PDB file of C-alpha atoms in Angstrom:
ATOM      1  CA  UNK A 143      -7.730  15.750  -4.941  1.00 84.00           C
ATOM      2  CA  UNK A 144      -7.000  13.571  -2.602  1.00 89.00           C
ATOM      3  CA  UNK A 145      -4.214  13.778   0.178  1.00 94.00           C
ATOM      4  CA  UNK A 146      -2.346  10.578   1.923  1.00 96.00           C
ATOM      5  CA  UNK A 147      -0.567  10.053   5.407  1.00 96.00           C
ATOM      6  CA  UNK A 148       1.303   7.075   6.062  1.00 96.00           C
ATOM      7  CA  UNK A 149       2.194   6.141   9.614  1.00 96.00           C
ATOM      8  CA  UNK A 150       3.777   3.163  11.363  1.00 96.00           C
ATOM      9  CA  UNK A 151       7.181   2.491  10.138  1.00 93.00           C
ATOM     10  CA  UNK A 152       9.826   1.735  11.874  1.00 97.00           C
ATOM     11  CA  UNK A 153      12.724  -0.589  12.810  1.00 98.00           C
ATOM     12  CA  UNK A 154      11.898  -4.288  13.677  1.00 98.00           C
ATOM     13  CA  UNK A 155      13.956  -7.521  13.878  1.00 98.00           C
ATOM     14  CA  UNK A 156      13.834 -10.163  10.951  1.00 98.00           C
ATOM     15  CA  UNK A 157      10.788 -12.927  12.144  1.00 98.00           C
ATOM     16  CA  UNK A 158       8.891  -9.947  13.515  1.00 98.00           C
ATOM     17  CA  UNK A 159       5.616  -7.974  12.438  1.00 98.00           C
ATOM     18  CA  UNK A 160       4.802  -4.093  11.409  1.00 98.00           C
ATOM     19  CA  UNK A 161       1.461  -2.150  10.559  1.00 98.00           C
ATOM     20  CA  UNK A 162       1.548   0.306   8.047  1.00 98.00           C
ATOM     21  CA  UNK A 163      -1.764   2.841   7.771  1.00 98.00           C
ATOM     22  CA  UNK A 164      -2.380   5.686   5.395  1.00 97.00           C
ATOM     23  CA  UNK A 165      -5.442   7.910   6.160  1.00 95.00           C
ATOM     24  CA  UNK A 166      -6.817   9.922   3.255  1.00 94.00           C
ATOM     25  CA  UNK A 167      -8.343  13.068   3.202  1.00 90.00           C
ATOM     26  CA  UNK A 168      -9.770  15.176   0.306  1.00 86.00           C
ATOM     27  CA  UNK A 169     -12.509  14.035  -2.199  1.00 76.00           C
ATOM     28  CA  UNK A 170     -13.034  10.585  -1.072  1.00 72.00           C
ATOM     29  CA  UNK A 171     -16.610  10.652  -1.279  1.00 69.00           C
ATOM     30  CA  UNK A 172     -16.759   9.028  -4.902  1.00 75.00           C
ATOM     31  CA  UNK A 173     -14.772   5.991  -3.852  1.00 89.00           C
ATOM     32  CA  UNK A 174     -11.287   4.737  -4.681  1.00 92.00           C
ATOM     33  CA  UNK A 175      -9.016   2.017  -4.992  1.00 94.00           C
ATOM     34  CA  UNK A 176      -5.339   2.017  -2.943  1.00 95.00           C
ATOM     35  CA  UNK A 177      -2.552  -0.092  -2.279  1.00 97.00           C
ATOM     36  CA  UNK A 178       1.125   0.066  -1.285  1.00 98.00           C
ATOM     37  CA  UNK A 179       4.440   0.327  -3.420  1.00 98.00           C
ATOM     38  CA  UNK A 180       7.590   0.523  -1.902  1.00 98.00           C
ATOM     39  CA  UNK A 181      11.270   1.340  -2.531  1.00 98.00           C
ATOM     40  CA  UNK A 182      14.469  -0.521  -1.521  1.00 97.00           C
ATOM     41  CA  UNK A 183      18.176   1.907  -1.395  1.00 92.00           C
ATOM     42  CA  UNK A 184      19.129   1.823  -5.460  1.00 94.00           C
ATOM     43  CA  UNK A 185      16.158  -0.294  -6.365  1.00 96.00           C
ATOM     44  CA  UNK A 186      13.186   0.535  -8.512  1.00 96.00           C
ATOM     45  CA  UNK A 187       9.790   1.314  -6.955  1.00 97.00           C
ATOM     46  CA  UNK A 188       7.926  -1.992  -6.306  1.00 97.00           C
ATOM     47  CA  UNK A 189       4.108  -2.841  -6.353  1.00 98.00           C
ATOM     48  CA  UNK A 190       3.254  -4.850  -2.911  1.00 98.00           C
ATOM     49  CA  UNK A 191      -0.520  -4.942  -2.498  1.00 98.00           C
ATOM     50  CA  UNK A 192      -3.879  -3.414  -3.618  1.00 97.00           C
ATOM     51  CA  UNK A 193      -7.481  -3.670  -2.711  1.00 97.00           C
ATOM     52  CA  UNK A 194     -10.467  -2.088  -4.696  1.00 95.00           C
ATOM     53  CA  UNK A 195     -12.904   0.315  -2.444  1.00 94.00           C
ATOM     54  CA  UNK A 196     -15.322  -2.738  -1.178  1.00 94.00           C
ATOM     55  CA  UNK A 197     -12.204  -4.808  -0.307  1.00 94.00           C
ATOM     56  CA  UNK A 198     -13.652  -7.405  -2.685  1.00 94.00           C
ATOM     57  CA  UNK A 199     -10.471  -7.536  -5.243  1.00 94.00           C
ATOM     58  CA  UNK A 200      -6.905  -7.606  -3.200  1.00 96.00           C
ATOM     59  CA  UNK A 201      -3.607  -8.499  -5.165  1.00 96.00           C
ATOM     60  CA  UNK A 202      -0.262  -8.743  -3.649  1.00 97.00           C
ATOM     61  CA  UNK A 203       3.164  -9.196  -5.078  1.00 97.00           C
ATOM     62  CA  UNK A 204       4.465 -12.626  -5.288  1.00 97.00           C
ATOM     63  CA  UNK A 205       7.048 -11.659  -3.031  1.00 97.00           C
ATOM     64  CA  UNK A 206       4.543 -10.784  -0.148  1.00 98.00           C
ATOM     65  CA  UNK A 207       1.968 -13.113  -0.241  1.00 98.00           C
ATOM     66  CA  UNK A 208       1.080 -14.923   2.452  1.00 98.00           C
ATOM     67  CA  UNK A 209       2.780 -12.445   4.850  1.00 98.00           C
ATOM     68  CA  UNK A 210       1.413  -9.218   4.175  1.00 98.00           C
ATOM     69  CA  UNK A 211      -2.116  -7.968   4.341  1.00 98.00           C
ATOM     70  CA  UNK A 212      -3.919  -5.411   2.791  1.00 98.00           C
ATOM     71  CA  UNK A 213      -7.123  -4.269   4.190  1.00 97.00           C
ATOM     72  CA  UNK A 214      -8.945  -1.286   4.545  1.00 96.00           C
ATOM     73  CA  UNK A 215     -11.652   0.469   6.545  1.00 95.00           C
ATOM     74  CA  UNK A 216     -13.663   2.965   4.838  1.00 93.00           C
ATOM     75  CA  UNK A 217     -15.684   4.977   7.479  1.00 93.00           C
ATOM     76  CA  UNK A 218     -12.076   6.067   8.570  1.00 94.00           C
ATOM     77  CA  UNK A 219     -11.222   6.733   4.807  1.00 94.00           C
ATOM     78  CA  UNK A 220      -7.367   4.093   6.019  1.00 96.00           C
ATOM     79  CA  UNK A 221      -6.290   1.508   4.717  1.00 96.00           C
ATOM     80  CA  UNK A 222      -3.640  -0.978   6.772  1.00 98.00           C
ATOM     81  CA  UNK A 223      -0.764  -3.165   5.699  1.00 98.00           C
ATOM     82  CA  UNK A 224       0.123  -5.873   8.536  1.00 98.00           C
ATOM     83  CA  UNK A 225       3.742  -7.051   7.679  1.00 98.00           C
ATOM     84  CA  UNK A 226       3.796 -10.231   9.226  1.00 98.00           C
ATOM     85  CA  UNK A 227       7.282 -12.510   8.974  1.00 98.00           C
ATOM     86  CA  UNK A 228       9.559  -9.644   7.682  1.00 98.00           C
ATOM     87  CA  UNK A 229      12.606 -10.655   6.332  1.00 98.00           C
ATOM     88  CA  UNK A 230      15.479  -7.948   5.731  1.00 97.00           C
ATOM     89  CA  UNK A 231      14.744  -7.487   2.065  1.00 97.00           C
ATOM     90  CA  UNK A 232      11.808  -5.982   2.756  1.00 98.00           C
ATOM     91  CA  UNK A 233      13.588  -2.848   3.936  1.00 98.00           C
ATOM     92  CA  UNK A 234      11.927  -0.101   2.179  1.00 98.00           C
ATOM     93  CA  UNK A 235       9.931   3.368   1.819  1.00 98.00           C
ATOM     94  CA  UNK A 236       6.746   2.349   1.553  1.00 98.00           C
ATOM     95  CA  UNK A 237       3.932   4.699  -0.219  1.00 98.00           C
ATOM     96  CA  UNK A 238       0.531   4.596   0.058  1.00 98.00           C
ATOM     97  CA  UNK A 239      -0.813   5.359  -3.469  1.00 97.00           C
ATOM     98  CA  UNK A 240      -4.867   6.109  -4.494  1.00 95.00           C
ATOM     99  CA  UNK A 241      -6.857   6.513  -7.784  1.00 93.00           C
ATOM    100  CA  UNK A 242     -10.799   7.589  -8.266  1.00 90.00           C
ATOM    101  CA  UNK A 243     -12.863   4.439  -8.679  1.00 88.00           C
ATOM    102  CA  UNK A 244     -14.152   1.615  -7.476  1.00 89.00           C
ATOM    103  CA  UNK A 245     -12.198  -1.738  -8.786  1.00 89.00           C
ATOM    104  CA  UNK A 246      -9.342  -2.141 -11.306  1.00 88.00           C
ATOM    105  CA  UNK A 247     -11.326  -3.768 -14.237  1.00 82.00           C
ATOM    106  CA  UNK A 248      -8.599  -5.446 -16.036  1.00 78.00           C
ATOM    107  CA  UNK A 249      -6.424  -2.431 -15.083  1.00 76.00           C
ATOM    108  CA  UNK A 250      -2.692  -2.775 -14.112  1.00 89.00           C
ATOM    109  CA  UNK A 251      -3.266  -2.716 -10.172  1.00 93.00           C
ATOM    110  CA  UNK A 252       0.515  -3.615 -10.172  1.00 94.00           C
ATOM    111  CA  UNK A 253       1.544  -0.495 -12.114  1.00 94.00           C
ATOM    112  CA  UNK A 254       2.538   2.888 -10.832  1.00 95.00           C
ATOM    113  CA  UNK A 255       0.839   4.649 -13.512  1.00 93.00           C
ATOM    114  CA  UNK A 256      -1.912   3.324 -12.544  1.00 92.00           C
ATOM    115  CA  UNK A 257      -2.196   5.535  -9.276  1.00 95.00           C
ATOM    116  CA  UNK A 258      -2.762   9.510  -9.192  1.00 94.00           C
ATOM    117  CA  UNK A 259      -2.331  10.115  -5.499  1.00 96.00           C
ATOM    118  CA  UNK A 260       1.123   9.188  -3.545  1.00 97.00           C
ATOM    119  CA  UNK A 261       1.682   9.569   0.301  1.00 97.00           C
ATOM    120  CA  UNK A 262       4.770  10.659   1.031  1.00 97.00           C
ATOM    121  CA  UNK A 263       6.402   7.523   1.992  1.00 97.00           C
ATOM    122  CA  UNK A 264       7.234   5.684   5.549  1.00 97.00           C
ATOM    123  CA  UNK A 265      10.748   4.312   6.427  1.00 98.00           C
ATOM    124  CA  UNK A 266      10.274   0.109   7.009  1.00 98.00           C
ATOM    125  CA  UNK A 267      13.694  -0.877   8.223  1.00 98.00           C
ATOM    126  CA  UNK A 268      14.156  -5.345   8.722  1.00 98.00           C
ATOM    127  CA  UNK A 269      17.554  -5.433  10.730  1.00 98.00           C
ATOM    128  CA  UNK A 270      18.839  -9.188  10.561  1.00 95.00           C
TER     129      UNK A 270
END
């Protein structure tokens, strides 16, 4: 099992910049892969960005890239998102998600089935 905390949401103006982090804790010792999905008011839950445990393999959703970064530090078992150039549709709960393993081979990093572990979600609010 392993157990995710997300911190650093919060309210920010349109033009500005937000870090996400999500610690894990639990059986990390075998490695994983994590990335970040998130969920507008009466909208489905979104991919936005994954990275494989050596931070070698990172995808992010078209609607993200070149804004957002993914990155991770694994002595600290956290990974970060830094939300650069947020825009008011990117007003969200955003979860930190986790699965066992190493890279996504060819799997659907974009997919929530994909993922076994979910954080419990942190508020990301653009005001215009």
């Amino acid at each position: 099992q392993v157990q995710l905390v997300e911190s650093g949401g919060g309210l920010v103006q349109a033009g500005g910049s937000l870090s996400l982090s999500c610690a894990a804790s639990g059986r990390t010792a075998s490695g994983y892969v994590m990335g970040w999905f998130r969920q507008a008011p009466g909208a489905e839950r979104d991919f936005v960005a994954a990275i494989s445990w050596t931070g070698g393999s990172i995808y992010y959703a078209d609607s993200v890239k070149g804004r957002f970064t993914i990155s991770r530090d694994n002595d600290k078992d956290t990974i970060y998102l830094q939300m650069n150039s947020l825009k008011v549709d990117d007003t969200a709960v955003y979860y930190c998600v986790a699965r066992e393993g190493l890279g996504f081979y060819g799997g659907a990093y974009y997919s929530q089935a994909e993922y076994d572990y979910w954080g419990q979600g942190t508020q990301v609010t653009v005001s215009s």
